[in-house]
Coordinates of C-alpha atoms in Angstrom, one line a residue:
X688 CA -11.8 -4.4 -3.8
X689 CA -9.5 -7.0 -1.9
X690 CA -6.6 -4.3 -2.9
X691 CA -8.4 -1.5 -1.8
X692 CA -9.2 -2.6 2.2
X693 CA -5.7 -4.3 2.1
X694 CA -4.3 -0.8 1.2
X695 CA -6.3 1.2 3.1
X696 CA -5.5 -0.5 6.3
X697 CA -1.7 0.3 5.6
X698 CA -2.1 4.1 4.9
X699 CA -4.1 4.4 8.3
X700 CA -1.4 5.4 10.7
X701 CA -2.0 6.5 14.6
X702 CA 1.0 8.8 13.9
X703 CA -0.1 10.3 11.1
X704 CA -3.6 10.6 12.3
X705 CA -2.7 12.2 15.6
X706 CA -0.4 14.7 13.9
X707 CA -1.5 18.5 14.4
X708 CA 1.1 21.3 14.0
X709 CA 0.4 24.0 11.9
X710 CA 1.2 24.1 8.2
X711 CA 5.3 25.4 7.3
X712 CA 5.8 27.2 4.9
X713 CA 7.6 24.5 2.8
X714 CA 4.7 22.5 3.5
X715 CA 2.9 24.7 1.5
X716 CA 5.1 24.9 -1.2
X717 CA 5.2 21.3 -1.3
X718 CA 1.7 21.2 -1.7
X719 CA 1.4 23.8 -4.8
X720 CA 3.7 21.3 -6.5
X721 CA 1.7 18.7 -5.7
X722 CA -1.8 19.9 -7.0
X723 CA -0.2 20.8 -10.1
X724 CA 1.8 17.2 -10.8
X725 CA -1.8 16.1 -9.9
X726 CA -3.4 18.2 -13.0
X727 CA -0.5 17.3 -15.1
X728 CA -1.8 13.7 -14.1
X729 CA -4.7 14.0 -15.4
X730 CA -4.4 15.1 -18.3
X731 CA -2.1 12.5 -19.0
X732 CA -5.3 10.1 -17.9
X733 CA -7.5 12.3 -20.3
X734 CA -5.3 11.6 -23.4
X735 CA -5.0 7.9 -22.1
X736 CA -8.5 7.9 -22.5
X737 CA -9.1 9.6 -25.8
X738 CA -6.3 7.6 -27.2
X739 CA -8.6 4.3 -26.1
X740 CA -12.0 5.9 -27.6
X741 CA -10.6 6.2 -31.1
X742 CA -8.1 3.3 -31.4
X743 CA -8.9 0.2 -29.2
X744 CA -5.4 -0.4 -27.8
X745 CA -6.4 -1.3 -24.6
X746 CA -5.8 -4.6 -23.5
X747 CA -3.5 -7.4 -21.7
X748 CA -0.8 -5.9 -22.9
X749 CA -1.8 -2.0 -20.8
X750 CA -2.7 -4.1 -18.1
X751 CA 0.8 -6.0 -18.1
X752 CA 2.3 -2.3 -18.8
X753 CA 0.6 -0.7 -15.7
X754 CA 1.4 -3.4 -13.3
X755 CA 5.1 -2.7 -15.1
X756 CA 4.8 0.6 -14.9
X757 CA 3.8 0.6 -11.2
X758 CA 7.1 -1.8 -9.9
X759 CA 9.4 0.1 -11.6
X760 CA 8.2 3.1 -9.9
X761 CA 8.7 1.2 -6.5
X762 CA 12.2 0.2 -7.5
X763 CA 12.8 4.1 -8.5
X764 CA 13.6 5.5 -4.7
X765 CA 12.8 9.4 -3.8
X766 CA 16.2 11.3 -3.8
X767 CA 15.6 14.2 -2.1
X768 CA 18.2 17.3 -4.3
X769 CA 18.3 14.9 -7.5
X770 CA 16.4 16.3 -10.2
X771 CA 17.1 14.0 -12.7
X772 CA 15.9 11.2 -10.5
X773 CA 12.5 13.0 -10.0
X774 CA 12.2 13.9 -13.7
X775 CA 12.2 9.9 -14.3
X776 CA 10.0 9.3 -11.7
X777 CA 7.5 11.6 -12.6
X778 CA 7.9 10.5 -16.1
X779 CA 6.8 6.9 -15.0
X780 CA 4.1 8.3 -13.0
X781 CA 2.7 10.2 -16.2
X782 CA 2.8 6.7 -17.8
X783 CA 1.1 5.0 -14.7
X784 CA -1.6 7.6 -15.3
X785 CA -2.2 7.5 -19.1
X786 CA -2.4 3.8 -19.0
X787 CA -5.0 4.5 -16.0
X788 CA -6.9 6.5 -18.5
X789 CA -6.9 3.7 -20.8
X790 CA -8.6 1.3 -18.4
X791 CA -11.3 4.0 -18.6
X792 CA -12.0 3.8 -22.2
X793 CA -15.0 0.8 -21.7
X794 CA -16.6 3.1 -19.2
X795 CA -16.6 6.1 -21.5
X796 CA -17.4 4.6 -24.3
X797 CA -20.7 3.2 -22.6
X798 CA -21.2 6.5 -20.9
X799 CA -20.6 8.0 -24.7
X800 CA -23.5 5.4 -26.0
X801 CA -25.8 7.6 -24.2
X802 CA -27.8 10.3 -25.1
X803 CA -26.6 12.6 -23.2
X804 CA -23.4 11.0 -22.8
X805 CA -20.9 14.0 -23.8
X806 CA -22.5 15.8 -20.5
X807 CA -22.5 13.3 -17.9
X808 CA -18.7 13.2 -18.6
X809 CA -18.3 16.9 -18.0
X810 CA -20.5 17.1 -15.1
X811 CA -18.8 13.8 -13.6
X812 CA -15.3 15.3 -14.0
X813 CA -16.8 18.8 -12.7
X814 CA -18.3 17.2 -9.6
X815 CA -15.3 15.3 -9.2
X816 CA -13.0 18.4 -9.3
X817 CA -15.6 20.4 -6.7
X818 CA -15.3 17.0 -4.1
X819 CA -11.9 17.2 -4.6
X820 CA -11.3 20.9 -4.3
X821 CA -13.7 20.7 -1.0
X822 CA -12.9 18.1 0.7
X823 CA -8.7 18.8 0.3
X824 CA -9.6 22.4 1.6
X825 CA -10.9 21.2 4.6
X826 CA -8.2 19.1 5.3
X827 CA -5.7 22.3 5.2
X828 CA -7.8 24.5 7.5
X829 CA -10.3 22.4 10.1
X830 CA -9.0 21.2 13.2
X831 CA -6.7 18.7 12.4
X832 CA -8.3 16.6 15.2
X833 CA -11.2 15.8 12.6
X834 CA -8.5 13.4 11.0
X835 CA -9.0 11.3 13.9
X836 CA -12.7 11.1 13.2
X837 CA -12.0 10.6 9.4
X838 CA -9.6 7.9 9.7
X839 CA -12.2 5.6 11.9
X840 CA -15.0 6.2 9.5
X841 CA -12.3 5.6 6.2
X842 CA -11.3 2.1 8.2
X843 CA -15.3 1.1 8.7
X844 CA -16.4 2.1 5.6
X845 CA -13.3 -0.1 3.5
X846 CA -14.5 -3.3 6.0
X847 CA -18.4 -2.6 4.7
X848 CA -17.2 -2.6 0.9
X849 CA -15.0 -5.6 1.4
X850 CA -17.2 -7.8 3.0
X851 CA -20.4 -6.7 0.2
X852 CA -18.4 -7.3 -2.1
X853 CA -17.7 -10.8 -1.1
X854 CA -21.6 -11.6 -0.3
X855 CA -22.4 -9.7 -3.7
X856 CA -20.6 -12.3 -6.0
X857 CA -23.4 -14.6 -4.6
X858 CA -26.1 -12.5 -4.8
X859 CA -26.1 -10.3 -7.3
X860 CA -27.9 -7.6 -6.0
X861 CA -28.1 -4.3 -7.5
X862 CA -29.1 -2.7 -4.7
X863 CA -26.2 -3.7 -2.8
X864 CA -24.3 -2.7 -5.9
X865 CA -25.8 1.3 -5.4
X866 CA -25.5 1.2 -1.9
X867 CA -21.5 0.3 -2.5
X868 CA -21.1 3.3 -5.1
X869 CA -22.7 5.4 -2.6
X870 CA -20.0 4.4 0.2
X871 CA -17.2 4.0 -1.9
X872 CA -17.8 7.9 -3.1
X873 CA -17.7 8.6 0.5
X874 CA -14.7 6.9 1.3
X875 CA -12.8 8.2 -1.1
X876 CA -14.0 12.2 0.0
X877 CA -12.6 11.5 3.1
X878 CA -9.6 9.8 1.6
X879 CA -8.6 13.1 0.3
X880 CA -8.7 14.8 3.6
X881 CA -6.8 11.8 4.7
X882 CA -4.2 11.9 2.4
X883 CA -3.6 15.6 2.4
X884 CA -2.8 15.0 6.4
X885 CA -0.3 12.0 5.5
X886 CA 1.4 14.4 3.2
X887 CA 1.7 17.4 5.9
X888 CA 2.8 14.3 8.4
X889 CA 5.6 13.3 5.5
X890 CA 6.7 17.0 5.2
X891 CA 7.2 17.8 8.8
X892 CA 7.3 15.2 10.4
X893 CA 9.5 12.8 8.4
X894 CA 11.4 15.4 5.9
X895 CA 9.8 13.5 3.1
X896 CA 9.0 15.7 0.1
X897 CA 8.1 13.3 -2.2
X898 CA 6.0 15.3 -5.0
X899 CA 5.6 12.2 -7.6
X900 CA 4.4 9.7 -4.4
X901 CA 1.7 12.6 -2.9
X902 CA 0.5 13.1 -6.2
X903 CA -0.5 9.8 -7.4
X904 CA -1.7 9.3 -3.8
X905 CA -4.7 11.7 -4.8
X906 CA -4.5 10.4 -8.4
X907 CA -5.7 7.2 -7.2
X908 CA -8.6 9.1 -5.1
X909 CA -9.5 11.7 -7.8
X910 CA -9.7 8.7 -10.5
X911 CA -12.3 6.6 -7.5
X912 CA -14.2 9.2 -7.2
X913 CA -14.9 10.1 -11.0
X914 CA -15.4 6.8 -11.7
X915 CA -18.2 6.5 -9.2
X916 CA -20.1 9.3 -9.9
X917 CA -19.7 8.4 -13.8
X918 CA -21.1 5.3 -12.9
X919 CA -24.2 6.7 -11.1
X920 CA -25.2 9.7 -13.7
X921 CA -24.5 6.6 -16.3
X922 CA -27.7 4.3 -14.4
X923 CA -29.7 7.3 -14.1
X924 CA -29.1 8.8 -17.5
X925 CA -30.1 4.8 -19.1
X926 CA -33.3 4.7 -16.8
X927 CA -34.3 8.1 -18.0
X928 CA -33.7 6.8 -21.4
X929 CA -35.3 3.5 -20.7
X930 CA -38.7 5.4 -19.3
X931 CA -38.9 7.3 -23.0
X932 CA -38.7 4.2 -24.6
X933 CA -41.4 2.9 -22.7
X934 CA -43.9 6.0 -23.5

């Protein structure tokens, strides 16, 4: 949490928010190649995951691995007409994202406890796909002025789950628990329209085509949001489950 309002203070940039020229058309190239490094991603997250279901080797160790993983990306600069150098780079990235699908195993194998559990996967990663899909196209064709309106309400929103968290680890409330799930989902929605500005800003604005960077950038938001909504067809699924019981 600390991470994430840390982080997204950082990302919010009055430049990048106030930019608003029309798409190029190596912009849009740019982008092409960065939805489908983003699927590629994924699927490295999905075997990550399956690997975890079936063989337990998640751990210290990944965790050491990904925090690994992640610095050595850092230390591995963009080089802009050096395609071996993005080949590694995107070969660390495909690493950053299986071990990410590790680190879901716990969740899916609670979710997979469940009755119904095979579902509320597919529908999770559906919806998850449909936000994405959504909220990224508006970002390419409304006013570009609405990032100025998203950016605020990205900024407030990373303040409100900051500071519940901190008064949660006191009271343990699972209402303020929802009400967090709720507004994180939101915030990363809008992060996707906010990213997918900063990456038109880093085109044309800065030259910076930087495939592996843009798409972990909606890595990270398509992974938030998934794990969100898992989260929430998860509690409704167990009090459905829990009211059968009960009859």
């Amino acid at each position: 949490v600390y991470i994430m309002f840390f982080e997204t203070q950082n990302r919010i940039s009055i430049k990048s928010v106030g930019y608003f020229a029309p798409l190029q058309p190596a912009t849009v190239q740019h982008l092409k190649q960065v939805y489908l490094s983003l699927a590629a991603l994924v699927v490295a997250a999905a075997v990550g995951s399956y690997i975890e279901l079936y063989n337990n080797v998640g751990g210290i160790m990944t965790f050491i691995a990904t925090i690994g993983a992640v610095l050595w990306l850092a230390l591995t600069p963009h080089q802009a007409n050096n395609p071996q150098q993005h080949r590694k780079r995107f070969g660390i990235a495909l690493a950053i994202a299986f071990l990410q699908g590790i680190s879901l195993g716990p969740l899916l194998k609670m979710t997979l406890s469940l009755d119904a559990g095979n579902q509320i996967i597919f529908n999770a990663l559906m919806g998850t796909s449909i936000v994405f899909a959504c909220f990224s196209a508006a970002a390419l064709f409304a006013d570009r002025r609405m990032i100025l309106f998203t950016a605020g309400v990205i900024s407030s929103l990373a303040a409100l789950l900051f500071w519940s968290a901190l008064v949660n680890i006191f009271l343990r409330s699972e209402m303020i628990f929802d009400i967090r799930m709720y507004l994180g989902l939101a915030m990363f929605s809008l992060f996707v329209v906010f990213d997918t500005q900063v990456i038109i800003f880093d085109c044309q604005h800065n030259n910076k085509y930087d495939v592996v960077d843009h798409a972990l950038q909606f890595f990270y938001d398509f992974i938030n949001i998934f794990v969100r909504l898992l989260v929430m067809l998860n509690k409704k699924e167990t009090k459905k489950e829990k009211k059968k019981e009960s009859n």
